[in-house]
Amino acid sequence: PNAIAWAIAFSLGPGFAFGSGTTVAATGSALGALPALPVLAALPPGVHGTMPTWLAPVVLALPYLAGGVGGVLIARTAPALTVEAAPLWGLACGAVAGGLLGLVAAFSGGPLGDSRLAAVGPSGWQVAVVAALEIGVSAAVTAGLVNYVALRRASRSGAPGSVAGRGADKSDPASTRHVIYLDPRAGDKPGGRPSGGTGPSALP
């Protein structure tokens, strides 16, 4: 679980530390001597690039891709979102995801000893802020676009419930209802009609 949390922090950008004054991120690493543990074999000591140059942007794009998938799911599962509400739900998705990932990152770190190994793992608040921004913005944009396209398709196809659909659907009782005007005092007047009346109540 700790390795998974560290990998998420690595892909988000802040990375993680394995010792005081060290960092391991997608853009590069700066490490000292490492313990002889198999899980740390992929972390070279010293100052190195952690991956090929072309692979770093791909890894850093993964959180935005996750936010885009979340935005699509929000727009498809939420009931009839308005144009303004869909991006707000996307931002809320990013805020919740950022808070959860920040907690996971905070619990996955901690000191492994004194001196140099007193700081190990990712920073919880950095992971929370970066995740909320990256996932939230991408989810908001994607949810807004998908919801807008869905609303446009519904209005063009004349689906029931849309503005165009209510005007074109002849089976809607509201569109075929007739309004009858009645004069409650018409029976008290000669002939049952108001004298000199030309309004709707004077109609036969």
CSV table of C-alpha atoms in Angstrom, one decimal:
chain,number,residue,atom,x,y,z
A,1,PRO,CA,0.0,0.0,0.0
A,2,ASN,CA,2.8,2.4,0.8
A,3,ALA,CA,4.4,1.8,-2.6
A,4,ILE,CA,1.1,2.5,-4.4
A,5,ALA,CA,0.6,5.7,-2.5
A,6,TRP,CA,4.2,6.8,-3.4
A,7,ALA,CA,3.6,5.9,-7.0
A,8,ILE,CA,0.5,8.1,-7.0
A,9,ALA,CA,2.5,11.0,-5.5
A,10,PHE,CA,5.2,10.3,-8.2
A,11,SER,CA,2.7,10.6,-11.1
A,12,LEU,CA,1.0,13.7,-9.6
A,13,GLY,CA,4.3,15.6,-9.6
A,14,PRO,CA,5.3,16.3,-6.0
A,15,GLY,CA,6.9,12.8,-5.7
A,16,PHE,CA,8.2,11.5,-2.4
A,17,ALA,CA,11.3,11.7,-0.2
A,18,PHE,CA,13.5,8.9,1.1
A,19,GLY,CA,15.6,10.8,3.6
A,20,SER,CA,16.0,14.4,4.6
A,21,GLY,CA,16.8,16.7,1.6
A,22,THR,CA,15.9,14.0,-1.0
A,23,THR,CA,13.2,13.8,-3.6
A,24,VAL,CA,12.0,11.3,-6.2
A,25,ALA,CA,9.7,12.8,-8.8
A,26,ALA,CA,8.9,12.3,-12.5
A,27,THR,CA,11.2,15.2,-13.4
A,28,GLY,CA,14.3,13.7,-11.6
A,29,SER,CA,15.6,12.4,-8.3
A,30,ALA,CA,18.2,13.4,-5.8
A,31,LEU,CA,19.0,10.7,-3.3
A,32,GLY,CA,21.8,9.6,-1.0
A,33,ALA,CA,22.8,6.1,0.0
A,34,LEU,CA,19.9,3.7,0.1
A,35,PRO,CA,19.3,0.7,2.3
A,36,ALA,CA,19.7,-2.7,0.6
A,37,LEU,CA,16.0,-3.4,0.2
A,38,PRO,CA,14.6,-5.0,-3.0
A,39,VAL,CA,11.7,-2.5,-3.2
A,40,LEU,CA,14.3,0.4,-3.4
A,41,ALA,CA,16.4,-1.2,-6.2
A,42,ALA,CA,14.7,1.0,-8.8
A,43,LEU,CA,15.9,4.2,-7.1
A,44,PRO,CA,19.4,5.0,-8.1
A,45,PRO,CA,21.4,7.1,-5.5
A,46,GLY,CA,22.7,10.5,-6.5
A,47,VAL,CA,21.2,13.0,-9.0
A,48,HIS,CA,19.6,11.2,-11.9
A,49,GLY,CA,16.6,11.5,-14.3
A,50,THR,CA,14.1,8.9,-13.1
A,51,MET,CA,12.9,8.0,-16.5
A,52,PRO,CA,13.4,8.8,-20.2
A,53,THR,CA,12.6,12.3,-21.3
A,54,TRP,CA,9.7,11.4,-23.5
A,55,LEU,CA,8.1,9.3,-20.7
A,56,ALA,CA,7.9,12.0,-18.0
A,57,PRO,CA,5.1,13.9,-19.7
A,58,VAL,CA,3.1,10.7,-20.2
A,59,VAL,CA,3.3,9.9,-16.5
A,60,LEU,CA,2.4,13.5,-15.5
A,61,ALA,CA,-0.6,13.3,-17.8
A,62,LEU,CA,-2.1,10.4,-16.0
A,63,PRO,CA,-3.9,12.5,-13.3
A,64,TYR,CA,-5.5,14.6,-15.9
A,65,LEU,CA,-6.6,11.5,-17.7
A,66,ALA,CA,-8.1,10.2,-14.5
A,67,GLY,CA,-9.9,13.5,-14.0
A,68,GLY,CA,-11.3,13.4,-17.5
A,69,VAL,CA,-12.7,9.9,-16.9
A,70,GLY,CA,-14.3,11.1,-13.7
A,71,GLY,CA,-15.8,14.0,-15.6
A,72,VAL,CA,-17.3,11.7,-18.2
A,73,LEU,CA,-18.8,9.5,-15.5
A,74,ILE,CA,-20.3,12.5,-13.7
A,75,ALA,CA,-21.9,13.8,-16.8
A,76,ARG,CA,-23.4,10.4,-17.7
A,77,THR,CA,-24.6,9.3,-14.4
A,78,ALA,CA,-25.8,12.5,-12.8
A,79,PRO,CA,-29.5,13.2,-13.5
A,80,ALA,CA,-30.0,16.1,-16.0
A,81,LEU,CA,-27.3,18.5,-15.0
A,82,THR,CA,-27.5,22.1,-16.1
A,83,VAL,CA,-24.7,23.7,-18.1
A,84,GLU,CA,-23.4,25.5,-15.0
A,85,ALA,CA,-23.8,22.6,-12.5
A,86,ALA,CA,-21.7,20.0,-14.4
A,87,PRO,CA,-18.3,21.9,-14.0
A,88,LEU,CA,-19.0,22.5,-10.4
A,89,TRP,CA,-19.6,18.7,-9.8
A,90,GLY,CA,-16.3,18.1,-11.6
A,91,LEU,CA,-14.5,20.5,-9.2
A,92,ALA,CA,-16.2,18.8,-6.2
A,93,CYS,CA,-14.9,15.5,-7.6
A,94,GLY,CA,-11.4,16.8,-7.7
A,95,ALA,CA,-11.6,18.3,-4.1
A,96,VAL,CA,-12.8,14.9,-2.7
A,97,ALA,CA,-10.2,13.0,-4.6
A,98,GLY,CA,-7.5,15.4,-3.5
A,99,GLY,CA,-8.5,15.1,0.1
A,100,LEU,CA,-8.5,11.3,0.1
A,101,LEU,CA,-5.2,11.1,-1.7
A,102,GLY,CA,-3.7,13.6,0.7
A,103,LEU,CA,-4.8,11.4,3.7
A,104,VAL,CA,-3.4,8.3,2.0
A,105,ALA,CA,-0.1,10.0,1.3
A,106,ALA,CA,0.2,11.3,4.9
A,107,PHE,CA,-0.4,7.9,6.3
A,108,SER,CA,2.0,6.2,3.9
A,109,GLY,CA,5.0,8.2,5.1
A,110,GLY,CA,6.8,8.6,8.4
A,111,PRO,CA,10.3,8.3,9.9
A,112,LEU,CA,12.2,5.1,9.5
A,113,GLY,CA,14.9,6.1,12.0
A,114,ASP,CA,16.8,9.1,13.3
A,115,SER,CA,18.9,11.6,11.4
A,116,ARG,CA,18.7,11.1,7.6
A,117,LEU,CA,15.8,8.7,7.5
A,118,ALA,CA,13.6,10.9,9.6
A,119,ALA,CA,11.7,12.1,6.5
A,120,VAL,CA,10.4,9.3,4.3
A,121,GLY,CA,7.3,9.3,2.0
A,122,PRO,CA,5.3,12.0,0.2
A,123,SER,CA,4.0,15.2,1.6
A,124,GLY,CA,0.3,14.9,2.4
A,125,TRP,CA,-0.7,18.5,1.9
A,126,GLN,CA,1.3,18.8,-1.4
A,127,VAL,CA,-0.4,15.7,-2.8
A,128,ALA,CA,-3.8,16.9,-1.7
A,129,VAL,CA,-3.4,20.4,-3.3
A,130,VAL,CA,-1.9,19.1,-6.6
A,131,ALA,CA,-4.4,16.3,-6.9
A,132,ALA,CA,-7.4,18.6,-6.2
A,133,LEU,CA,-6.2,21.0,-8.9
A,134,GLU,CA,-5.2,18.5,-11.6
A,135,ILE,CA,-8.1,16.1,-11.2
A,136,GLY,CA,-10.6,18.9,-10.4
A,137,VAL,CA,-9.8,21.1,-13.4
A,138,SER,CA,-9.8,18.2,-15.9
A,139,ALA,CA,-13.0,16.7,-14.4
A,140,ALA,CA,-14.7,20.1,-14.5
A,141,VAL,CA,-13.8,20.7,-18.2
A,142,THR,CA,-14.7,17.2,-19.3
A,143,ALA,CA,-18.0,17.1,-17.4
A,144,GLY,CA,-18.9,20.5,-18.8
A,145,LEU,CA,-18.2,19.6,-22.4
A,146,VAL,CA,-19.9,16.2,-22.2
A,147,ASN,CA,-22.9,17.6,-20.5
A,148,TYR,CA,-23.2,20.5,-23.0
A,149,VAL,CA,-23.0,18.1,-26.0
A,150,ALA,CA,-25.7,15.9,-24.4
A,151,LEU,CA,-28.0,18.9,-23.9
A,152,ARG,CA,-27.5,20.0,-27.4
A,153,ARG,CA,-28.3,16.6,-28.8
A,154,ALA,CA,-31.4,16.4,-26.7
A,155,SER,CA,-32.6,19.8,-27.9
A,156,ARG,CA,-32.0,19.0,-31.5
A,157,SER,CA,-33.6,15.6,-31.4
A,158,GLY,CA,-36.7,17.0,-29.8
A,159,ALA,CA,-36.5,14.6,-26.8
A,160,PRO,CA,-39.3,14.9,-24.3
A,161,GLY,CA,-38.2,17.1,-21.4
A,162,SER,CA,-36.1,19.5,-23.6
A,163,VAL,CA,-37.2,22.9,-24.8
A,164,ALA,CA,-37.6,21.8,-28.4
A,165,GLY,CA,-39.2,18.6,-27.4
A,166,ARG,CA,-42.0,20.3,-25.4
A,167,GLY,CA,-42.9,22.4,-28.4
A,168,ALA,CA,-42.9,19.5,-30.9
A,169,ASP,CA,-44.4,16.7,-28.8
A,170,LYS,CA,-48.1,16.5,-29.7
A,171,SER,CA,-48.8,13.9,-27.0
A,172,ASP,CA,-47.9,16.3,-24.3
A,173,PRO,CA,-51.2,17.3,-22.6
A,174,ALA,CA,-49.8,20.8,-21.9
A,175,SER,CA,-49.3,21.4,-25.6
A,176,THR,CA,-52.9,20.4,-26.6
A,177,ARG,CA,-54.9,21.9,-23.7
A,178,HIS,CA,-57.5,24.6,-24.6
A,179,VAL,CA,-58.3,27.5,-22.3
A,180,ILE,CA,-62.0,28.4,-21.9
A,181,TYR,CA,-62.9,31.8,-20.5
A,182,LEU,CA,-66.1,32.0,-18.4
A,183,ASP,CA,-67.9,34.9,-16.9
A,184,PRO,CA,-69.2,33.9,-13.5
A,185,ARG,CA,-71.9,36.7,-13.6
A,186,ALA,CA,-73.1,35.9,-17.1
A,187,GLY,CA,-76.4,34.3,-15.8
A,188,ASP,CA,-77.4,37.5,-13.9
A,189,LYS,CA,-77.5,39.6,-17.1
A,190,PRO,CA,-80.2,39.6,-19.8
A,191,GLY,CA,-79.5,37.0,-22.5
A,192,GLY,CA,-76.8,35.5,-20.4
A,193,ARG,CA,-74.2,37.8,-21.9
A,194,PRO,CA,-72.7,41.0,-20.7
A,195,SER,CA,-74.0,44.0,-22.5
A,196,GLY,CA,-71.5,45.6,-24.8
A,197,GLY,CA,-68.9,43.0,-23.9
A,198,THR,CA,-66.4,42.2,-26.5
A,199,GLY,CA,-63.9,40.2,-24.4
A,200,PRO,CA,-63.4,36.5,-24.2
A,201,SER,CA,-66.4,36.1,-21.9
A,202,ALA,CA,-68.7,37.4,-24.7
A,203,LEU,CA,-67.8,34.6,-27.0
A,204,PRO,CA,-70.5,32.0,-27.8
